[in-house]
Short mmCIF file of C-alpha atoms and ligand atoms in Angstrom, two decimals:
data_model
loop_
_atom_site.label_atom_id
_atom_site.label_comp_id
_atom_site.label_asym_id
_atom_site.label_seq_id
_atom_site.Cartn_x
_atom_site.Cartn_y
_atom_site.Cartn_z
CA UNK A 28 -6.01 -20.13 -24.52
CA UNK A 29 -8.25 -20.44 -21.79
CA UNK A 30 -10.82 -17.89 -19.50
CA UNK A 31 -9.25 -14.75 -19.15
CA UNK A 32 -7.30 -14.61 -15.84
CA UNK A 33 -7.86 -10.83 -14.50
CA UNK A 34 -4.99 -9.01 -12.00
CA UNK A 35 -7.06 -9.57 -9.22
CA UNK A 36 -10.28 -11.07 -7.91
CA UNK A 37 -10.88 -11.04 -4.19
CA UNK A 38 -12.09 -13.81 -1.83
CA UNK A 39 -15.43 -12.29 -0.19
CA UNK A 40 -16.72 -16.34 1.03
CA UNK A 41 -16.58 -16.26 4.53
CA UNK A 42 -19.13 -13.99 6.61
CA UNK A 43 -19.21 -11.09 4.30
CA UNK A 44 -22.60 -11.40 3.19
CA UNK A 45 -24.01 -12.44 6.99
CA UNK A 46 -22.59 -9.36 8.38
CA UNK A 47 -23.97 -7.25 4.98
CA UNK A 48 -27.61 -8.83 5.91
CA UNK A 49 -27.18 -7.42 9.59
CA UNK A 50 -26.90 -3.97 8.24
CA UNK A 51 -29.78 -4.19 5.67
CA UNK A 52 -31.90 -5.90 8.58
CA UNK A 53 -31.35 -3.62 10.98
CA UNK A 54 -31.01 -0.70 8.70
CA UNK A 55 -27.34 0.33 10.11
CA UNK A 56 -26.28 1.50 6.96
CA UNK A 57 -23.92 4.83 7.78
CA UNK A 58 -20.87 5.17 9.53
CA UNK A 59 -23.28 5.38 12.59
CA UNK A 60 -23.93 1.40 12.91
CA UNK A 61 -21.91 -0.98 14.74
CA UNK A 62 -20.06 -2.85 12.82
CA UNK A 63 -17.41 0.58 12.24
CA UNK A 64 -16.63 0.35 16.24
CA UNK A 65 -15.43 -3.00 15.92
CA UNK A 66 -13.94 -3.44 13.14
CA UNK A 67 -11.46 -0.32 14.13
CA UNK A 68 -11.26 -2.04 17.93
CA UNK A 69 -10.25 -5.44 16.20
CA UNK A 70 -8.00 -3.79 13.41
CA UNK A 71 -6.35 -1.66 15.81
CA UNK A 72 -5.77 -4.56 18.38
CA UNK A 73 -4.41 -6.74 15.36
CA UNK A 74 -1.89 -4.25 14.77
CA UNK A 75 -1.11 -3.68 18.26
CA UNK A 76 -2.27 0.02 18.73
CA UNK A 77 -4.59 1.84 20.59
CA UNK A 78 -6.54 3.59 18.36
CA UNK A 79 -8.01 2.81 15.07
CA UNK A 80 -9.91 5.39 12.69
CA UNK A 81 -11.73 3.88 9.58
CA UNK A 82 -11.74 6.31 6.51
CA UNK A 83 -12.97 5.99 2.89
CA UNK A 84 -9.99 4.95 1.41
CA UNK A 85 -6.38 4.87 1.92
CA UNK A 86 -5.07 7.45 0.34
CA UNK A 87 -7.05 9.65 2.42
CA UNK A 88 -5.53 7.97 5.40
CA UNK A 89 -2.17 9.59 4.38
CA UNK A 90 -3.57 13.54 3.75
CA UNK A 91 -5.62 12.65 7.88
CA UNK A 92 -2.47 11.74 8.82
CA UNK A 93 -0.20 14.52 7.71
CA UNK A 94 -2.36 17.36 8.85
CA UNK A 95 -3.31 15.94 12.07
CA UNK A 96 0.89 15.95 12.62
CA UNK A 97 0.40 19.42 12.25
CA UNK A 98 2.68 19.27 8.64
CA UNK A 99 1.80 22.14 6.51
CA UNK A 100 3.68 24.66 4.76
CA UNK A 101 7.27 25.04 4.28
CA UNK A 102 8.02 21.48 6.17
CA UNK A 103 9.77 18.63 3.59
CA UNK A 104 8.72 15.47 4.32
CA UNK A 105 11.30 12.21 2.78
CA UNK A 106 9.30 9.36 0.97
CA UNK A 107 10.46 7.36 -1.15
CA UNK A 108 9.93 8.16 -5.23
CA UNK A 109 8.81 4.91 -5.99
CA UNK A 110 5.60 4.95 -4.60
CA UNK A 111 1.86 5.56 -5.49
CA UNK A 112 0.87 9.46 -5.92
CA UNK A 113 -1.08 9.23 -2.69
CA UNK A 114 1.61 9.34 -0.71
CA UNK A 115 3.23 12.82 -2.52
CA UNK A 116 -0.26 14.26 -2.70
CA UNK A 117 -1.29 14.14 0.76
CA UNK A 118 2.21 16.07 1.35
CA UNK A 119 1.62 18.74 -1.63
CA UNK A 120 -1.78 19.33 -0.69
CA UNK A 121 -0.88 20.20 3.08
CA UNK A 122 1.67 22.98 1.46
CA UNK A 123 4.57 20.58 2.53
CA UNK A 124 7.45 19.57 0.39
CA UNK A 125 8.07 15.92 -0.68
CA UNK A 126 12.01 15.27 -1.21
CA UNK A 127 12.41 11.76 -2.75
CA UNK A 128 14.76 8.87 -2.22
CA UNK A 129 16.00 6.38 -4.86
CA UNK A 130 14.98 2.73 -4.35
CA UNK A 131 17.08 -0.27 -3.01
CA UNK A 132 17.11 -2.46 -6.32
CA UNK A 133 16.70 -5.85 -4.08
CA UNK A 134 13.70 -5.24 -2.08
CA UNK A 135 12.16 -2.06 -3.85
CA UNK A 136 11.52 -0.49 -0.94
CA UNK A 137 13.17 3.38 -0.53
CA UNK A 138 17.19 3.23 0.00
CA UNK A 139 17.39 4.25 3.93
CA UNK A 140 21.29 4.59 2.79
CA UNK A 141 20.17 7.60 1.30
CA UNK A 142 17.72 9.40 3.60
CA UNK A 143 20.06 11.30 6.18
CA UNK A 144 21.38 12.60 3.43
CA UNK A 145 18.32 14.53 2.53
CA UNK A 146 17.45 15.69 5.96
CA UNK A 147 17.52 19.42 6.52
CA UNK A 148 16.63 21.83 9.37
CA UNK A 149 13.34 21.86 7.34
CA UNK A 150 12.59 18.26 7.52
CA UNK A 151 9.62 17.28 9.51
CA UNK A 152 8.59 13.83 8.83
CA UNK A 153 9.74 10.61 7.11
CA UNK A 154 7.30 9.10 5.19
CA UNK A 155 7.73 5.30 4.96
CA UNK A 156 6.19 2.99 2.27
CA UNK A 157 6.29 -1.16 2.13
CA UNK A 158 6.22 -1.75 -1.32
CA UNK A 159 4.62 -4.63 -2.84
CA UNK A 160 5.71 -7.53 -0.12
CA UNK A 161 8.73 -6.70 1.78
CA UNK A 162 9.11 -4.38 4.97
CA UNK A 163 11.51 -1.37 4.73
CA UNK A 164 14.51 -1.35 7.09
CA UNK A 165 12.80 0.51 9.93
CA UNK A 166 16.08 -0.08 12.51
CA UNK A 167 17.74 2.72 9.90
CA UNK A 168 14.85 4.55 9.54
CA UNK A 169 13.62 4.96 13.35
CA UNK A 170 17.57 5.50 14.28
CA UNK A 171 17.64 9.13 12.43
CA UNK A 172 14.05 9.64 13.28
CA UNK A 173 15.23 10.03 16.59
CA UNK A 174 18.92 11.80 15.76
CA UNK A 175 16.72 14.26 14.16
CA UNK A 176 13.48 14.34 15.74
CA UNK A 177 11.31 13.76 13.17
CA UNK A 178 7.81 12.18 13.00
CA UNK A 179 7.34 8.82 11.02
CA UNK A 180 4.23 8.18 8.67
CA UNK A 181 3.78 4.74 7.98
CA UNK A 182 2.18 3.75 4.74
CA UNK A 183 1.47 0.08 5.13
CA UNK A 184 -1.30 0.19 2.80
CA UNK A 185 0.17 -2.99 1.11
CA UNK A 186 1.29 -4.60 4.32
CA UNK A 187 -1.56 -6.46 6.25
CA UNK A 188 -0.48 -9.22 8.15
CA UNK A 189 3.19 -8.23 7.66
CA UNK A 190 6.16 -8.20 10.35
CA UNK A 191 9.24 -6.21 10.90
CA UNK A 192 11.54 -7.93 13.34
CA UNK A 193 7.75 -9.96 14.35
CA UNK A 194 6.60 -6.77 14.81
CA UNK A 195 3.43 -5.79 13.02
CA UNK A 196 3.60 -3.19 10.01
CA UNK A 197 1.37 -0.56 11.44
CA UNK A 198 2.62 -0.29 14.82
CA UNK A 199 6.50 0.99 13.37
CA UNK A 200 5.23 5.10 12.90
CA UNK A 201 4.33 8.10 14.86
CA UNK A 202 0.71 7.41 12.58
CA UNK A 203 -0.07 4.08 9.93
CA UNK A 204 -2.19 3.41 7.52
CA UNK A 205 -3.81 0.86 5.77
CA UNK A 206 -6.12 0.72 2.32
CA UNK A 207 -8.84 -1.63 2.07
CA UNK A 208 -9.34 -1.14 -1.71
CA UNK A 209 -9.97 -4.61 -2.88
CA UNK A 210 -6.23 -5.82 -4.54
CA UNK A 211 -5.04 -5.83 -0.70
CA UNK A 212 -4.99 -8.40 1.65
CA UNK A 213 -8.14 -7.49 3.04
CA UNK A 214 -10.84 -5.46 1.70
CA UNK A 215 -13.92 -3.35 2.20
CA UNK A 216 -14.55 -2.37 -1.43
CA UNK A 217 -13.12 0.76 -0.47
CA UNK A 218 -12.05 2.31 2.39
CA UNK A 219 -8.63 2.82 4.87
CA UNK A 220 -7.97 2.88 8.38
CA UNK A 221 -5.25 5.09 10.69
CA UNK A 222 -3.81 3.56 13.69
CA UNK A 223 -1.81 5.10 16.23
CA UNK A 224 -1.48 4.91 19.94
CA UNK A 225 -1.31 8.58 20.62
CA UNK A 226 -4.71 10.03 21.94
CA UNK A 227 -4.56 13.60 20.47
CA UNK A 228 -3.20 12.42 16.96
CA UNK A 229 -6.32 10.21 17.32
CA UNK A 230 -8.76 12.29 18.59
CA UNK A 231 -7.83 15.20 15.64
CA UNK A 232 -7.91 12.01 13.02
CA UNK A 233 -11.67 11.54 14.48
CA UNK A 234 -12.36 15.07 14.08
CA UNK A 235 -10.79 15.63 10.10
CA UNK A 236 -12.88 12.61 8.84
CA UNK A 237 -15.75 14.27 10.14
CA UNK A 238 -15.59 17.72 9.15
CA UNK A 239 -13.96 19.03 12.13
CA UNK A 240 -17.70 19.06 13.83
CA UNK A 241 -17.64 20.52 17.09
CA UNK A 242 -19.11 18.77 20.30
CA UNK A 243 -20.52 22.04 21.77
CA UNK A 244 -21.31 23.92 18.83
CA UNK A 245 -21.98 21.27 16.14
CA UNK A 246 -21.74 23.88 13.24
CA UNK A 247 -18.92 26.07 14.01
CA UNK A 248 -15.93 24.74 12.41
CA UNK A 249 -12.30 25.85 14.43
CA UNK A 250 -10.65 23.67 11.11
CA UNK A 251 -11.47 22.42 7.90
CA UNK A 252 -12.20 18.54 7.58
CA UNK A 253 -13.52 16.43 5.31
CA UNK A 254 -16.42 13.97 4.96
CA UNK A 255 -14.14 10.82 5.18
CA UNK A 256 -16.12 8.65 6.69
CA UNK A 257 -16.45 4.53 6.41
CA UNK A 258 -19.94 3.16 5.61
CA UNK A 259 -21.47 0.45 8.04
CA UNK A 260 -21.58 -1.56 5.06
CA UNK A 261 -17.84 -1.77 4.71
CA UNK A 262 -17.13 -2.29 7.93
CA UNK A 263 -19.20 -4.99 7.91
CA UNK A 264 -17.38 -6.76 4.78
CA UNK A 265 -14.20 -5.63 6.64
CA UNK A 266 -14.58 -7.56 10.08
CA UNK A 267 -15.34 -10.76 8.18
CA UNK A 268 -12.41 -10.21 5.75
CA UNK A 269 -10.12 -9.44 8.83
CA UNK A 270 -11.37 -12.59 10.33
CA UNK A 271 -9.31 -14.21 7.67
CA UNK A 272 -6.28 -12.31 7.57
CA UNK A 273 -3.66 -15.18 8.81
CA UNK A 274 -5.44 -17.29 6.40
CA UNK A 275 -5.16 -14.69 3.77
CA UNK A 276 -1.27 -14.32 4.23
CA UNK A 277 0.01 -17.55 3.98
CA UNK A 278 -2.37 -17.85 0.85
CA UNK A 279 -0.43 -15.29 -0.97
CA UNK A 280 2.84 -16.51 0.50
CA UNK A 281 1.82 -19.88 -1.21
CA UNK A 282 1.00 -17.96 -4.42
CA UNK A 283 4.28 -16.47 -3.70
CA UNK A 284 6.79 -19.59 -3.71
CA UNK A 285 4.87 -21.31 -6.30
CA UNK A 286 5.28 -18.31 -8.99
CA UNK A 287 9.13 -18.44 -7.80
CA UNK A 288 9.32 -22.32 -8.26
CA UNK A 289 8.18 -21.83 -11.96
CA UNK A 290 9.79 -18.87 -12.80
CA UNK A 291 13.09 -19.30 -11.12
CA UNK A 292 14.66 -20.43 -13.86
CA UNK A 293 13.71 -18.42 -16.49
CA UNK A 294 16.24 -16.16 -18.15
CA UNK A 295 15.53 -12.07 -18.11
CA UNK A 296 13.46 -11.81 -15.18
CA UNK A 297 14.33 -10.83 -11.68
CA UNK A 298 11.66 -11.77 -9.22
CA UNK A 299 10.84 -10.40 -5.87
CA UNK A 300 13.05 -11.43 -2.61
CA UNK A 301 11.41 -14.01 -0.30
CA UNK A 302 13.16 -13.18 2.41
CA UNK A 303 15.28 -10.88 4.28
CA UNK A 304 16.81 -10.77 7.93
CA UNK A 305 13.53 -8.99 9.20
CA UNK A 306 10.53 -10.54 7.28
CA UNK A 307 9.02 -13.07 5.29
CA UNK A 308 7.90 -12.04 2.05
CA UNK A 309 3.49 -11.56 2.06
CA UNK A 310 3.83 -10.86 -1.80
CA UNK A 311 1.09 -8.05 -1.76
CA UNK A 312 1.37 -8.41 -5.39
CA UNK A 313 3.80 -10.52 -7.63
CA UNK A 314 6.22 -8.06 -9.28
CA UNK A 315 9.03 -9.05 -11.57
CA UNK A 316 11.53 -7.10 -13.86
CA UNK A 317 13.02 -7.53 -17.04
CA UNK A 318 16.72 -7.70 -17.12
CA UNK A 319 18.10 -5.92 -19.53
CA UNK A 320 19.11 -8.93 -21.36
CA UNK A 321 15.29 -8.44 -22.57
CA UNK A 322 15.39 -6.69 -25.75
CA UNK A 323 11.81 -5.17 -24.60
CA UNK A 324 10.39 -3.26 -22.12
CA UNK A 325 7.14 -3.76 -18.92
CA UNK A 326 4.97 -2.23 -22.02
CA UNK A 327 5.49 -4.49 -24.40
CA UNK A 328 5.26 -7.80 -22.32
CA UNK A 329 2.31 -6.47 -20.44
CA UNK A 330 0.70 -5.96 -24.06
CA UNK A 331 1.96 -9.62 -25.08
CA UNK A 332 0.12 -10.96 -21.66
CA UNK A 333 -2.86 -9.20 -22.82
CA UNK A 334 -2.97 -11.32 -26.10
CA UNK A 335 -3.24 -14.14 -24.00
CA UNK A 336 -5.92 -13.24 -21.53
CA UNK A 337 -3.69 -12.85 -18.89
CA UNK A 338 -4.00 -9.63 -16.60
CA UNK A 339 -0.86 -7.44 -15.79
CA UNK A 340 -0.38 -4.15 -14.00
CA UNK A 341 2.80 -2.14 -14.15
CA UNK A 342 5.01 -0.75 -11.72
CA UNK A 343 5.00 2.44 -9.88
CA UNK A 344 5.88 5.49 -11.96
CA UNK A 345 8.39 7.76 -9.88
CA UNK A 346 7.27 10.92 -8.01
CA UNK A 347 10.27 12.91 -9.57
CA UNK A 348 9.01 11.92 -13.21
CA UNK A 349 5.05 13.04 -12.71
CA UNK A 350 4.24 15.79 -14.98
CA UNK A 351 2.10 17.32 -12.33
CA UNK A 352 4.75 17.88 -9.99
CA UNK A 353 7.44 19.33 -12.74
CA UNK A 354 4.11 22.19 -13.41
CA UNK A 355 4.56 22.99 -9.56
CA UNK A 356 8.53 23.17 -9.98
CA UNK A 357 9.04 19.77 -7.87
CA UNK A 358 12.14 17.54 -8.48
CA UNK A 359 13.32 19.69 -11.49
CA UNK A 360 16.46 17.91 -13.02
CA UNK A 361 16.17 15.27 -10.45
CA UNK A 362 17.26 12.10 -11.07
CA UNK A 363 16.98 8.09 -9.47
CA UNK A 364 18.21 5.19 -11.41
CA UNK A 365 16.91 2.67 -9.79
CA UNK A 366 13.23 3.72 -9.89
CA UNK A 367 13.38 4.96 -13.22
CA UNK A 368 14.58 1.22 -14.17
CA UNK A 369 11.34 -0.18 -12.33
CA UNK A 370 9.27 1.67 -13.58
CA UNK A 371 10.32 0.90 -17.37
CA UNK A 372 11.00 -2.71 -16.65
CA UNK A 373 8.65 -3.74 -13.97
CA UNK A 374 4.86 -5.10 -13.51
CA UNK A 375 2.86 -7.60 -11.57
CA UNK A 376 0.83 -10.33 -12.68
CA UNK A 377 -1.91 -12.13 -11.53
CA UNK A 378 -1.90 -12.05 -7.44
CA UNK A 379 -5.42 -11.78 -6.69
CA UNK A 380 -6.62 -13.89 -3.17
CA UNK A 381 -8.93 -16.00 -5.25
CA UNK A 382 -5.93 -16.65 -7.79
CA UNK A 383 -6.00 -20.60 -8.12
CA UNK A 384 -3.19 -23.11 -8.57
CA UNK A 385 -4.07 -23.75 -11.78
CA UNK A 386 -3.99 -20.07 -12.90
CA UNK A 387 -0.73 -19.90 -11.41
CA UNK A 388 0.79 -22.38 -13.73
CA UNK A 389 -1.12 -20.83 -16.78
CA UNK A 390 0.10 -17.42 -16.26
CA UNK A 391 4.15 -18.62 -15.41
CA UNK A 392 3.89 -20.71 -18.80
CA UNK A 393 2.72 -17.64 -20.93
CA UNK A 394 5.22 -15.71 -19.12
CA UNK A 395 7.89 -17.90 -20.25
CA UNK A 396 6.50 -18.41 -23.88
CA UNK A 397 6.11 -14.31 -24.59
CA UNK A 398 10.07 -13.78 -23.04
CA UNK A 399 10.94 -16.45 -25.37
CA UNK A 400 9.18 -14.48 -28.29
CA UNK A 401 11.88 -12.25 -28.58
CA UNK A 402 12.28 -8.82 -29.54
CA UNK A 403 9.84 -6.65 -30.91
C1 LIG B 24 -3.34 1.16 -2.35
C2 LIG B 24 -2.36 2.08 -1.77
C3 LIG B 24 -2.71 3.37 -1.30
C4 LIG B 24 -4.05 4.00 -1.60
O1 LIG B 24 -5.11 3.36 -1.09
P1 LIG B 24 -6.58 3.62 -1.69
O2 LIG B 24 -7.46 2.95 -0.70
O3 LIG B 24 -6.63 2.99 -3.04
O4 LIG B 24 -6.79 5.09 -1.75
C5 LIG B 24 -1.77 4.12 -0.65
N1 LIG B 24 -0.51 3.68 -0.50
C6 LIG B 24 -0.12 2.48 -0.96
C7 LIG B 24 1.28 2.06 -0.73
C8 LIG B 24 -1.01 1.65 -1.63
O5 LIG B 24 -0.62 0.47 -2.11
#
């Protein structure tokens, strides 16, 4: 059978651990040293915005970003239901709504088709999220963004490296953001980063991640922060990972093809789109869904992976199906096919950066022998 192969494993062999010995040698070890100034200067510039703010994760990226747009109470922001519950969170906990879209089944991403729909005088914000490799139509989304003047939050947490129309992801919102927890593209253990090229959206980012600290008057507080800031440490691990980005990408796009080459063929699995008009598939992670041909469900054939050493993650689970939200009277009777059928019929598999060819082949084999298994 073989060494286990786990979901993920990242690369950290390039100047990680000489930019980790600058910290402990010159004892810049808090989000005071050196290493935070430029890795946000080089991040930002990669991305093609003015500003970058590093944060301690990327989740908290998204609840920065939503109250320094001034989003609170009574204001519905759109996202897409097929998302991680960052994304809703950051929106509940600012006393905003989140109204959900259903997916488009091709590239996963939230159905723009469905979002003007949605829009009411209430609507502040449109929350976008790349899911798992592909881009979402931002043409359709920026076009009612203006009609209605509404703010965009990008979520391109998944998404380093990535292009709309050969623009980068990151540069399409009002306000980005990116996670550095270690199954993306690059990674500082953990941590996140907001980028935008507005100066006061910025500056208020710079002042929620540090408690809303006052220049004058250090310890009176006009607003409530948070402690959210990005050790020296990870910033350090961060340049040298970002030093590698290109490389990074077209490793996963190689990953990518290969895991379609050998599982093209197989019957009862639909695999992810490597292409459409606007981008290049980075394949975050590798997803695939059961067709319903398969007489079992993501459960089951993540649990028959398991038996043979072979890591698996599932899908998303939809932000109109979390129990949480039906206890705060969200989404009630709700109801979007598409994500519901992800959900039940979707995972990833192995997709880690350190993932090697030989993996690859191990894990599309097993994949084929435990569809060919049959029902339950
Ligand atoms: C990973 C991820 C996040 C959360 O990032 P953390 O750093 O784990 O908090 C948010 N949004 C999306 C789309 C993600 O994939």
């Amino acid at each position: 059978m073989g060494e286990p192969i786990p979901v993920n494993e990242p690369l950290l062999d390039g100047k990680e651990k000489q930019y980790l010995n600058e910290c402990i040698d010159t004892g810049w070890i808090s989000s005071e040293g050196p290493f935070v100034k430029q890795f946000e200067a080089e991040f930002a510039t990669r991305v093609e915005r003015k500003h970058g703010i590093a944060v301690s994760n990327g989740s908290m990226a998204l609840d920065a970003a939503i109250v320094a747009l001034g989003i609170g109470a009574g204001d519905e922001v759109i996202l897409p239901t097929f998302t991680i519950i960052s994304c809703a969170a950051a929106i509940v906990r600012a006393g905003a709504i989140p109204v959900v879209v259903d997916s488009n089944p091709d590239t996963w991403n939230m159905d723009v088709e469905q979002v003007e729909a949605k829009i009411t005088p209430k609507t502040k914000a449109i929350m976008v999220v790349h899911i798992y490799g592909l881009p979402v139509e931002m043409d359709a989304i920026q076009a009612l963004a203006q009609k209605y003047k509404l703010l965009v939050i990008e979520d391109a947490a998944e998404m380093h490296g990535q292009t709309y129309k050969g623009k980068p992801c990151g540069s399409l919102g009002d306000i980005s953001t990116f996670s550095f927890y270690p199954n993306k593209h690059i990674t500082t253990g953990e941590g996140g980063m907001i980028v935008t090229d507005d100066d006061n959206l910025a500056q208020r980012c710079r002042s929620l991640r540090n408690l809303c600290f006052q220049p004058q008057q250090r310890f009176v507080h006009e607003d409530l922060g948070w402690n959210l800031r990005m050790t020296n440490l990870q910033a350090a691990v961060g340049l040298a990972q970002l030093e590698r980005l290109d490389e990074f990408v077209s490793r996963k796009r190689q990953m990518g093809q290969r895991y379609t080459e050998l599982l093209g063929n197989v019957a009862g699995l639909e695999l992810p789109l490597p292409r459409t008009d606007y981008a290049e598939n980075i394949y975050w992670v590798y997803g695939v869904v059961l067709t319903d041909e398969v007489s079992f469900d993501a459960t089951e054939a993540m649990k028959r992976l398991r038996e043979h050493k072979i890591g698996s993650r599932p899908f998303f689970w939809p932000m109109h199906e979390q129990p949480v939200f039906h206890k705060m009277g969200l989404f009630k009777g709700e109801s979007y096919p598409v994500a519901e059928r992800l959900a039940r019929r979707g995972f990833y598999i192995p997709s880690g950066m350190a993932l090697t060819p030989e993996q690859i082949e191990r894990v599309a084999v097993t994949v084929k022998e435990i569809l060919s298994e049959g029902g339950q």
